[in-house]
Tab-separated table of C-alpha atoms and ligand atoms in Angstrom:
chain	number	residue	atom	x	y	z
A	1	MET	CA	-49.318	178.239	52.511
A	2	THR	CA	-49.767	175.039	50.739
A	3	VAL	CA	-53.176	174.391	49.031
A	4	ARG	CA	-54.505	171.049	49.762
A	5	PRO	CA	-54.751	168.807	47.939
A	6	GLU	CA	-51.824	169.486	45.688
A	7	ILE	CA	-52.408	168.522	42.140
A	8	ILE	CA	-49.583	167.666	39.945
A	9	ALA	CA	-49.887	167.107	36.052
A	10	VAL	CA	-48.075	164.118	34.920
A	11	ASP	CA	-47.665	162.609	31.420
A	12	ALA	CA	-49.828	159.666	31.217
A	13	ALA	CA	-47.587	157.750	28.787
A	14	ALA	CA	-44.171	158.879	30.311
A	15	PRO	CA	-44.432	160.039	33.867
A	16	ASP	CA	-41.620	162.330	35.160
A	17	ALA	CA	-39.460	160.319	37.489
A	18	ASP	CA	-39.081	163.347	39.896
A	19	VAL	CA	-42.921	163.599	40.399
A	20	ILE	CA	-43.330	159.761	40.885
A	21	ALA	CA	-40.366	160.001	43.449
A	22	ARG	CA	-42.294	162.672	45.407
A	23	ALA	CA	-45.477	160.673	45.306
A	24	ALA	CA	-43.739	157.560	46.398
A	25	ALA	CA	-42.154	159.440	49.330
A	26	VAL	CA	-45.757	160.551	50.408
A	27	ILE	CA	-46.753	156.716	50.314
A	28	ARG	CA	-43.739	155.637	52.301
A	29	ALA	CA	-44.450	158.391	54.902
A	30	GLY	CA	-47.905	156.958	55.428
A	31	GLY	CA	-49.730	159.460	53.255
A	32	LEU	CA	-52.375	159.081	50.394
A	33	VAL	CA	-52.002	159.736	46.618
A	34	ALA	CA	-54.688	159.777	44.269
A	35	MET	CA	-53.266	158.052	41.075
A	36	PRO	CA	-54.677	157.540	37.662
A	37	THR	CA	-55.364	153.878	36.718
A	38	GLU	CA	-56.908	152.756	33.311
A	39	THR	CA	-60.195	152.167	35.154
A	40	VAL	CA	-60.737	155.217	37.577
A	41	TYR	CA	-58.620	157.239	39.836
A	42	GLY	CA	-57.472	155.207	42.990
A	43	LEU	CA	-56.762	156.590	46.413
A	44	ALA	CA	-53.486	154.832	46.948
A	45	GLY	CA	-51.651	154.203	50.281
A	46	ASN	CA	-49.258	151.364	51.437
A	47	ALA	CA	-51.223	148.160	51.392
A	48	LEU	CA	-49.031	146.614	53.999
A	49	GLU	CA	-49.333	149.314	56.528
A	50	PRO	CA	-52.610	149.260	58.664
A	51	ALA	CA	-52.194	152.955	59.562
A	52	SER	CA	-52.223	153.958	55.820
A	53	ILE	CA	-55.260	151.585	55.207
A	54	ALA	CA	-57.068	153.300	58.146
A	55	ARG	CA	-56.490	156.729	56.444
A	56	ILE	CA	-58.005	155.316	53.254
A	57	TYR	CA	-61.140	154.184	54.958
A	58	ALA	CA	-61.464	157.408	56.869
A	59	ALA	CA	-61.002	159.551	53.766
A	60	LYS	CA	-63.621	157.643	51.822
A	61	GLY	CA	-66.005	157.197	54.780
A	62	ARG	CA	-65.981	153.604	53.722
A	63	PRO	CA	-67.208	150.880	56.191
A	64	SER	CA	-64.123	148.866	57.252
A	65	HIS	CA	-65.765	145.647	56.495
A	66	ASN	CA	-65.276	146.290	52.783
A	67	PRO	CA	-61.930	144.918	51.536
A	68	LEU	CA	-59.498	146.878	49.407
A	69	ILE	CA	-57.603	145.737	46.277
A	70	ALA	CA	-53.789	145.485	46.394
A	71	HIS	CA	-52.228	147.025	43.280
A	72	VAL	CA	-49.189	145.347	42.261
A	73	ALA	CA	-46.574	145.970	39.520
A	74	ASP	CA	-46.804	142.263	38.031
A	75	ALA	CA	-47.799	138.714	38.827
A	76	ALA	CA	-44.456	138.017	40.579
A	77	GLN	CA	-45.291	140.757	43.118
A	78	ALA	CA	-48.821	139.434	43.624
A	79	ARG	CA	-47.346	135.946	44.348
A	80	THR	CA	-45.340	137.314	47.097
A	81	LEU	CA	-48.535	138.212	48.985
A	82	ALA	CA	-50.529	134.945	48.067
A	83	ALA	CA	-50.644	131.791	50.100
A	84	GLU	CA	-51.675	129.985	47.059
A	85	TRP	CA	-51.320	130.857	43.452
A	86	PRO	CA	-53.780	128.472	41.575
A	87	GLU	CA	-53.497	127.518	38.031
A	88	MET	CA	-56.561	129.707	37.229
A	89	ALA	CA	-54.824	132.656	38.627
A	90	ARG	CA	-51.773	132.096	36.604
A	91	ALA	CA	-53.686	131.749	33.383
A	92	LEU	CA	-56.025	134.817	34.003
A	93	ALA	CA	-52.954	136.991	35.049
A	94	ALA	CA	-50.997	135.898	31.994
A	95	LYS	CA	-53.891	136.769	29.794
A	96	PHE	CA	-55.309	139.892	31.294
A	97	TRP	CA	-52.537	141.688	33.358
A	98	PRO	CA	-51.779	144.522	33.179
A	99	GLY	CA	-55.366	145.244	32.932
A	100	PRO	CA	-58.892	145.795	34.592
A	101	LEU	CA	-59.105	142.308	36.276
A	102	THR	CA	-58.884	141.825	39.970
A	103	LEU	CA	-57.997	138.196	41.154
A	104	VAL	CA	-59.273	137.214	44.725
A	105	VAL	CA	-56.818	134.620	46.172
A	106	ARG	CA	-55.713	133.364	49.579
A	107	ARG	CA	-53.408	135.723	51.463
A	108	LYS	CA	-50.105	135.369	53.400
A	109	ALA	CA	-50.065	136.587	57.000
A	110	MET	CA	-47.962	139.443	55.748
A	111	VAL	CA	-51.218	141.004	54.066
A	112	PRO	CA	-52.846	142.806	56.846
A	113	THR	CA	-56.465	141.959	57.888
A	114	GLU	CA	-57.279	145.658	57.799
A	115	LEU	CA	-56.863	145.430	53.941
A	116	THR	CA	-59.010	142.309	53.483
A	117	ALA	CA	-61.703	143.288	56.287
A	118	GLY	CA	-60.688	140.106	58.049
A	119	LEU	CA	-60.936	137.784	55.195
A	120	ASP	CA	-58.272	135.099	54.448
A	121	THR	CA	-58.324	136.225	50.864
A	122	PHE	CA	-57.308	139.348	49.127
A	123	GLY	CA	-57.876	141.074	45.829
A	124	ALA	CA	-54.854	141.842	43.550
A	125	ARG	CA	-54.589	143.599	40.252
A	126	VAL	CA	-51.947	145.025	37.966
A	127	PRO	CA	-53.134	148.286	36.598
A	128	ASP	CA	-52.563	149.008	32.965
A	129	HIS	CA	-51.332	152.592	33.438
A	130	PRO	CA	-47.849	153.775	33.330
A	131	VAL	CA	-48.269	156.163	36.104
A	132	ALA	CA	-49.743	153.760	38.467
A	133	LEU	CA	-47.084	151.001	37.523
A	134	ALA	CA	-44.304	153.650	38.126
A	135	LEU	CA	-45.670	154.615	41.478
A	136	ILE	CA	-46.168	151.082	42.666
A	137	ARG	CA	-42.488	150.403	41.677
A	138	ALA	CA	-41.051	153.414	43.291
A	139	ALA	CA	-42.966	153.030	46.480
A	140	GLY	CA	-41.564	149.530	46.648
A	141	VAL	CA	-44.852	148.203	48.160
A	142	PRO	CA	-48.191	147.098	46.957
A	143	LEU	CA	-50.701	149.925	46.936
A	144	ALA	CA	-54.273	149.709	48.387
A	145	ALA	CA	-56.188	151.769	45.878
A	146	PRO	CA	-59.876	151.909	46.087
A	147	SER	CA	-61.579	154.553	43.876
A	148	ALA	CA	-60.635	157.966	44.952
A	149	ASN	CA	-64.185	159.053	46.094
A	150	ARG	CA	-66.364	159.056	49.109
A	151	PHE	CA	-68.214	155.769	49.699
A	152	THR	CA	-71.329	155.229	47.602
A	153	GLU	CA	-70.546	158.246	45.484
A	154	VAL	CA	-69.586	158.080	41.709
A	155	SER	CA	-65.994	156.999	41.155
A	156	PRO	CA	-63.694	159.737	39.606
A	157	VAL	CA	-62.477	159.482	36.180
A	158	THR	CA	-60.500	162.893	36.285
A	159	ALA	CA	-58.274	164.579	38.921
A	160	ALA	CA	-60.708	167.566	39.193
A	161	GLN	CA	-63.398	165.034	40.368
A	162	VAL	CA	-61.054	163.665	43.003
A	163	ALA	CA	-60.214	167.072	44.411
A	164	ARG	CA	-63.993	167.821	44.498
A	165	GLY	CA	-64.896	164.626	46.221
A	166	LEU	CA	-62.131	164.116	48.606
A	167	GLY	CA	-60.593	167.609	49.231
A	168	ALA	CA	-57.896	167.732	51.840
A	169	ALA	CA	-58.369	164.100	52.807
A	170	VAL	CA	-55.741	163.296	49.945
A	171	ASP	CA	-52.126	164.550	50.218
A	172	LEU	CA	-51.420	164.638	46.629
A	173	ILE	CA	-53.314	164.143	43.246
A	174	LEU	CA	-51.468	162.811	40.193
A	175	ASP	CA	-53.344	164.347	37.190
A	176	ALA	CA	-52.844	162.322	34.053
A	177	GLY	CA	-56.207	163.226	32.240
A	178	HIS	CA	-59.269	161.279	31.896
A	179	THR	CA	-59.149	157.465	32.528
A	180	ARG	CA	-59.529	155.118	29.548
A	181	VAL	CA	-61.794	152.312	30.703
A	182	GLY	CA	-64.037	154.523	32.941
A	183	ILE	CA	-65.596	151.919	35.275
A	184	GLU	CA	-64.100	149.646	37.904
A	185	SER	CA	-62.318	146.418	37.354
A	186	THR	CA	-63.856	142.944	36.873
A	187	VAL	CA	-63.421	141.065	40.172
A	188	VAL	CA	-63.123	137.243	40.026
A	189	ASP	CA	-62.628	134.962	43.135
A	190	VAL	CA	-60.223	132.030	42.194
A	191	SER	CA	-59.592	130.970	45.889
A	192	GLY	CA	-62.149	128.203	45.746
A	193	GLY	CA	-62.726	125.303	43.429
A	194	ARG	CA	-64.710	127.124	40.713
A	195	PRO	CA	-64.022	130.766	39.795
A	196	MET	CA	-66.739	133.229	40.832
A	197	LEU	CA	-67.435	136.600	39.205
A	198	LEU	CA	-67.935	138.959	42.162
A	199	ARG	CA	-68.120	142.221	40.268
A	200	PRO	CA	-68.637	142.605	36.369
A	201	GLY	CA	-66.322	144.755	34.532
A	202	MET	CA	-65.153	145.427	30.851
A	203	ILE	CA	-63.399	142.048	30.924
A	204	THR	CA	-66.480	139.979	30.352
A	205	GLN	CA	-67.482	136.709	31.910
A	206	GLU	CA	-67.189	135.223	28.361
A	207	ALA	CA	-63.647	136.522	28.096
A	208	LEU	CA	-62.768	134.887	31.500
A	209	GLU	CA	-64.490	131.476	30.411
A	210	ALA	CA	-62.494	131.459	27.327
A	211	VAL	CA	-59.327	131.167	29.607
A	212	VAL	CA	-60.543	129.047	32.487
A	213	GLY	CA	-63.811	127.443	31.726
A	214	PRO	CA	-67.141	127.959	33.513
A	215	VAL	CA	-67.355	130.998	35.804
A	216	SER	CA	-70.217	131.202	38.265
A	217	ARG	CA	-71.737	134.498	38.638
A	218	HIS	CA	-72.476	135.960	42.071
A	219	ARG	CA	-76.089	136.993	41.662
A	220	GLY	CA	-78.019	139.432	43.754
A	221	VAL	CA	-76.699	142.193	45.763
A	222	ALA	CA	-75.379	141.971	49.251
A	223	ARG	CA	-76.788	144.040	52.067
A	224	GLU	CA	-74.307	146.384	53.464
A	225	ASP	CA	-74.093	144.543	56.793
A	226	ALA	CA	-73.835	141.169	55.297
A	227	PRO	CA	-71.011	139.028	56.360
A	228	ARG	CA	-69.063	139.350	53.065
A	229	PRO	CA	-70.207	142.669	51.642
A	230	ALA	CA	-67.411	143.149	49.036
A	231	PRO	CA	-67.806	146.879	48.023
A	232	GLY	CA	-68.738	145.983	44.528
A	233	MET	CA	-71.574	144.124	45.993
A	234	VAL	CA	-73.241	146.926	48.017
A	235	ALA	CA	-76.624	147.657	46.432
A	236	ARG	CA	-76.379	151.574	46.237
A	237	HIS	CA	-72.974	152.354	45.056
A	238	TYR	CA	-71.666	154.397	42.176
A	239	ALA	CA	-74.755	156.607	42.539
A	240	PRO	CA	-75.032	160.319	41.826
A	241	HIS	CA	-77.057	162.483	44.162
A	242	ALA	CA	-79.914	162.731	41.678
A	243	ARG	CA	-82.496	160.024	41.895
A	244	VAL	CA	-81.723	157.772	38.930
A	245	GLU	CA	-84.643	156.387	36.775
A	246	LEU	CA	-83.903	153.713	34.342
A	247	VAL	CA	-86.366	153.654	31.450
A	248	PRO	CA	-86.646	151.275	28.437
A	249	ILE	CA	-84.627	152.078	25.410
A	250	GLY	CA	-86.285	155.049	23.557
A	251	GLY	CA	-88.428	155.664	26.580
A	252	LEU	CA	-87.000	159.050	27.613
A	253	ARG	CA	-89.783	161.416	26.437
A	254	ALA	CA	-92.495	159.631	28.294
A	255	ALA	CA	-90.522	159.351	31.510
A	256	ILE	CA	-89.610	163.153	31.302
A	257	ASP	CA	-93.268	164.131	30.916
A	258	ALA	CA	-94.194	161.813	33.783
A	259	ALA	CA	-91.803	163.290	36.077
A	260	ARG	CA	-92.878	166.826	35.090
A	261	ARG	CA	-96.585	165.842	35.703
A	262	ALA	CA	-95.612	164.692	39.136
A	263	ASP	CA	-93.767	167.951	39.947
A	264	ALA	CA	-93.769	170.647	37.351
A	265	SER	CA	-90.658	172.521	39.061
A	266	VAL	CA	-88.459	169.418	39.295
A	267	SER	CA	-84.909	169.636	37.697
A	268	VAL	CA	-84.778	166.744	35.250
A	269	GLY	CA	-81.716	165.388	33.431
A	270	GLY	CA	-81.373	162.848	30.812
A	271	ILE	CA	-78.791	160.260	29.571
A	272	VAL	CA	-79.226	158.342	26.300
A	273	HIS	CA	-77.344	156.486	23.742
A	274	SER	CA	-79.713	155.193	21.125
A	275	GLN	CA	-81.511	158.480	20.365
A	276	THR	CA	-80.666	162.171	20.531
A	277	VAL	CA	-81.580	163.818	23.820
A	278	PRO	CA	-84.910	165.790	23.992
A	279	SER	CA	-84.354	169.493	24.368
A	280	GLY	CA	-85.325	171.589	27.493
A	281	LEU	CA	-83.659	169.471	30.183
A	282	ALA	CA	-81.471	170.718	33.085
A	283	PHE	CA	-78.767	168.423	31.977
A	284	ALA	CA	-78.547	166.176	28.820
A	285	ARG	CA	-75.934	163.798	27.569
A	286	GLN	CA	-75.804	161.444	24.616
A	287	LEU	CA	-73.370	158.699	25.320
A	288	PRO	CA	-71.631	156.468	22.655
A	289	ASP	CA	-73.706	153.483	21.570
A	290	SER	CA	-70.779	150.951	22.168
A	291	PRO	CA	-70.020	149.335	25.441
A	292	ASP	CA	-66.363	150.876	25.465
A	293	GLY	CA	-67.311	154.202	24.543
A	294	TYR	CA	-70.324	154.268	26.998
A	295	ALA	CA	-68.307	152.975	29.981
A	296	SER	CA	-65.604	155.507	29.324
A	297	ALA	CA	-68.050	158.461	29.281
A	298	LEU	CA	-70.715	157.397	31.858
A	299	TYR	CA	-69.244	158.602	35.281
A	300	ASP	CA	-68.477	161.996	33.640
A	301	ALA	CA	-72.121	162.132	32.873
A	302	LEU	CA	-73.226	161.225	36.335
A	303	HIS	CA	-70.664	163.899	38.021
A	304	ASP	CA	-71.929	166.598	35.529
A	305	ALA	CA	-75.623	165.808	36.182
A	306	ASP	CA	-74.834	166.378	40.071
A	307	ALA	CA	-73.043	169.601	39.187
A	308	ALA	CA	-76.097	170.628	37.175
A	309	GLY	CA	-78.232	170.121	40.248
A	310	CYS	CA	-80.469	167.370	38.776
A	311	ALA	CA	-82.986	166.045	41.201
A	312	VAL	CA	-84.191	163.362	38.697
A	313	LEU	CA	-81.852	161.684	36.249
A	314	ILE	CA	-83.564	159.688	33.655
A	315	VAL	CA	-81.265	157.179	32.108
A	316	GLU	CA	-82.106	155.048	28.904
A	317	ALA	CA	-81.452	151.352	29.628
A	318	VAL	CA	-78.620	149.757	27.631
A	319	PRO	CA	-78.887	146.641	25.491
A	320	ALA	CA	-79.368	143.241	27.190
A	321	ASP	CA	-76.384	141.441	25.648
A	322	ALA	CA	-73.342	140.357	27.680
A	323	SER	CA	-71.006	143.022	26.319
A	324	TRP	CA	-73.055	145.528	28.213
A	325	ASP	CA	-73.147	143.622	31.553
A	326	ALA	CA	-70.870	145.667	33.591
A	327	ILE	CA	-72.577	148.958	32.503
A	328	ARG	CA	-76.029	147.470	33.196
A	329	ASP	CA	-74.605	146.544	36.722
A	330	ARG	CA	-73.372	150.104	37.429
A	331	LEU	CA	-76.796	151.665	36.247
A	332	ALA	CA	-78.805	149.255	38.369
A	333	ARG	CA	-76.676	150.345	41.423
A	334	ALA	CA	-76.902	153.940	40.552
A	335	ALA	CA	-80.814	153.544	40.371
A	336	HIS	CA	-81.027	151.635	43.501
A	337	PRO	CA	-83.213	153.617	46.226
A	338	ALA	CA	-80.977	155.023	48.873
B	401	AMP	P1	-63.010	149.059	44.755
B	401	AMP	O1	-61.559	149.032	45.394
B	401	AMP	O2	-63.933	150.103	45.554
B	401	AMP	O3	-63.020	149.283	43.285
B	401	AMP	O4	-63.658	147.716	45.019
B	401	AMP	C1	-62.908	146.597	45.664
B	401	AMP	C2	-63.541	145.344	45.016
B	401	AMP	O5	-62.593	144.243	45.294
B	401	AMP	C3	-64.813	145.111	45.542
B	401	AMP	O6	-65.796	145.082	44.514
B	401	AMP	C4	-64.753	143.530	46.011
B	401	AMP	O7	-65.528	142.792	45.251
B	401	AMP	C5	-63.320	143.346	45.604
B	401	AMP	N1	-62.498	142.530	46.768
B	401	AMP	C6	-61.370	142.977	47.259
B	401	AMP	N2	-60.777	141.993	48.041
B	401	AMP	C7	-61.601	141.039	48.280
B	401	AMP	C8	-61.763	139.901	48.844
B	401	AMP	N3	-60.786	139.403	49.670
B	401	AMP	N4	-62.820	138.996	48.638
B	401	AMP	C9	-63.863	139.356	47.745
B	401	AMP	N5	-63.877	140.482	47.070
B	401	AMP	C10	-62.810	141.310	47.290
B	402	MG	MG1	-65.227	152.434	44.601
C-alpha cells in the first residue's frame, strides 16, 4: 500500500532528473505536486487545465474567487500567456526574475478564467529555485502554485509542514529542505497605467520604484467577498490557530502578565527579536533582528507555536522602517481577529 502523500527528498541545488520526470508526469496526468520555491512551498498543478486548478482550490479549501499565480520558467514563457507585456513588466522581470516578484498583466484567452478567478489579468512569476524551475520545464506547462497549505493557515516552509497541513490532498511532495525567503512573493499589478503594489514582499516598494518610478500602494485589506479579493488581500490570512497579539517592541513581559491575569491557566507563547524571550512560556522563539533573517524564520515559529498548543501568541512588533514592510503585513494579518 502506498502511503499518501509520498515525500521524495531532492537536492535543492541539483535535483535528480528522474525524480523531476516523475513529478512532471504527475502534473501532466492532472495531479498535484508540492514543490519548493525560494519563498514558500507551492501546491503545483497545470495552470492551463481547469480540472487541475479545481483540484488545487479543493485541496486548499480556498474560495474560487481568489486568483492563483502562474509559475513560469522565464519571461519568454510569461509572454506567451500575456495579451500585453508592458515596458514596466519587461524592466521588472529583467531586474528581479528569477525571484520573489509576481507581475500582474493582461491575459491571453488561453489562460483559463479558473486560474484568474474571472479576471482579465493574471499573475506570473519565475521562482528562484532549481527544483521549481526544473519541474516547470519538465512539465512543459506553466504551474499554478499557491502556497501548499489550507486557506487562511500559515504557509509551509518545509515539506513536513506541507504533509501535516494537506495530507492526502497532494499526490507528491518534493522535499528540498527549508525555503530561503520564507514569506510569499511581492505582487505588483502592471496591467494599468501606474504600477500598484498589491502585496508587499521581500522585494520592497523602494526596490520596485528604483526600476519603474512611483508605485502606488494598495492600502487597506479587502473583505473576503469583495469583488477583487486577491488572496494576499484577505484580512485574516497567514494565521496560526493561536490568537496572535502584537505588542510594542520590548513590551512582551507586560503582555504575558496581562494574559495570565485574564486567565491563569492560558497557554501563552512568545516571539521576540529585540530581546531575549522571558522564561516559563509554553512556546518561546527569538527570531533574527534583520528583515531577511526574520522572514526566513517567521513561519516556522508560527507552525511551532501551533504544535506547542499555544492559545495566545504574543509577538513583539517589528521596526517601522520600509525594509520590514512585508513582515509587518504578515504579522498584522496573523493578528487579525477571525
Ligand atoms: P498565493 O498564490 O496564495 O501566494 O497568492 C496569490 C497572490 O497573487 C495574491 O496575493 C494576489 O494578490 C495575486 N494575484 C494573482 N493573480 C492576480 C490577478 N489577476 N490580479 C490581482 N492579483 C493577483
Ligand atoms: Mg497562501
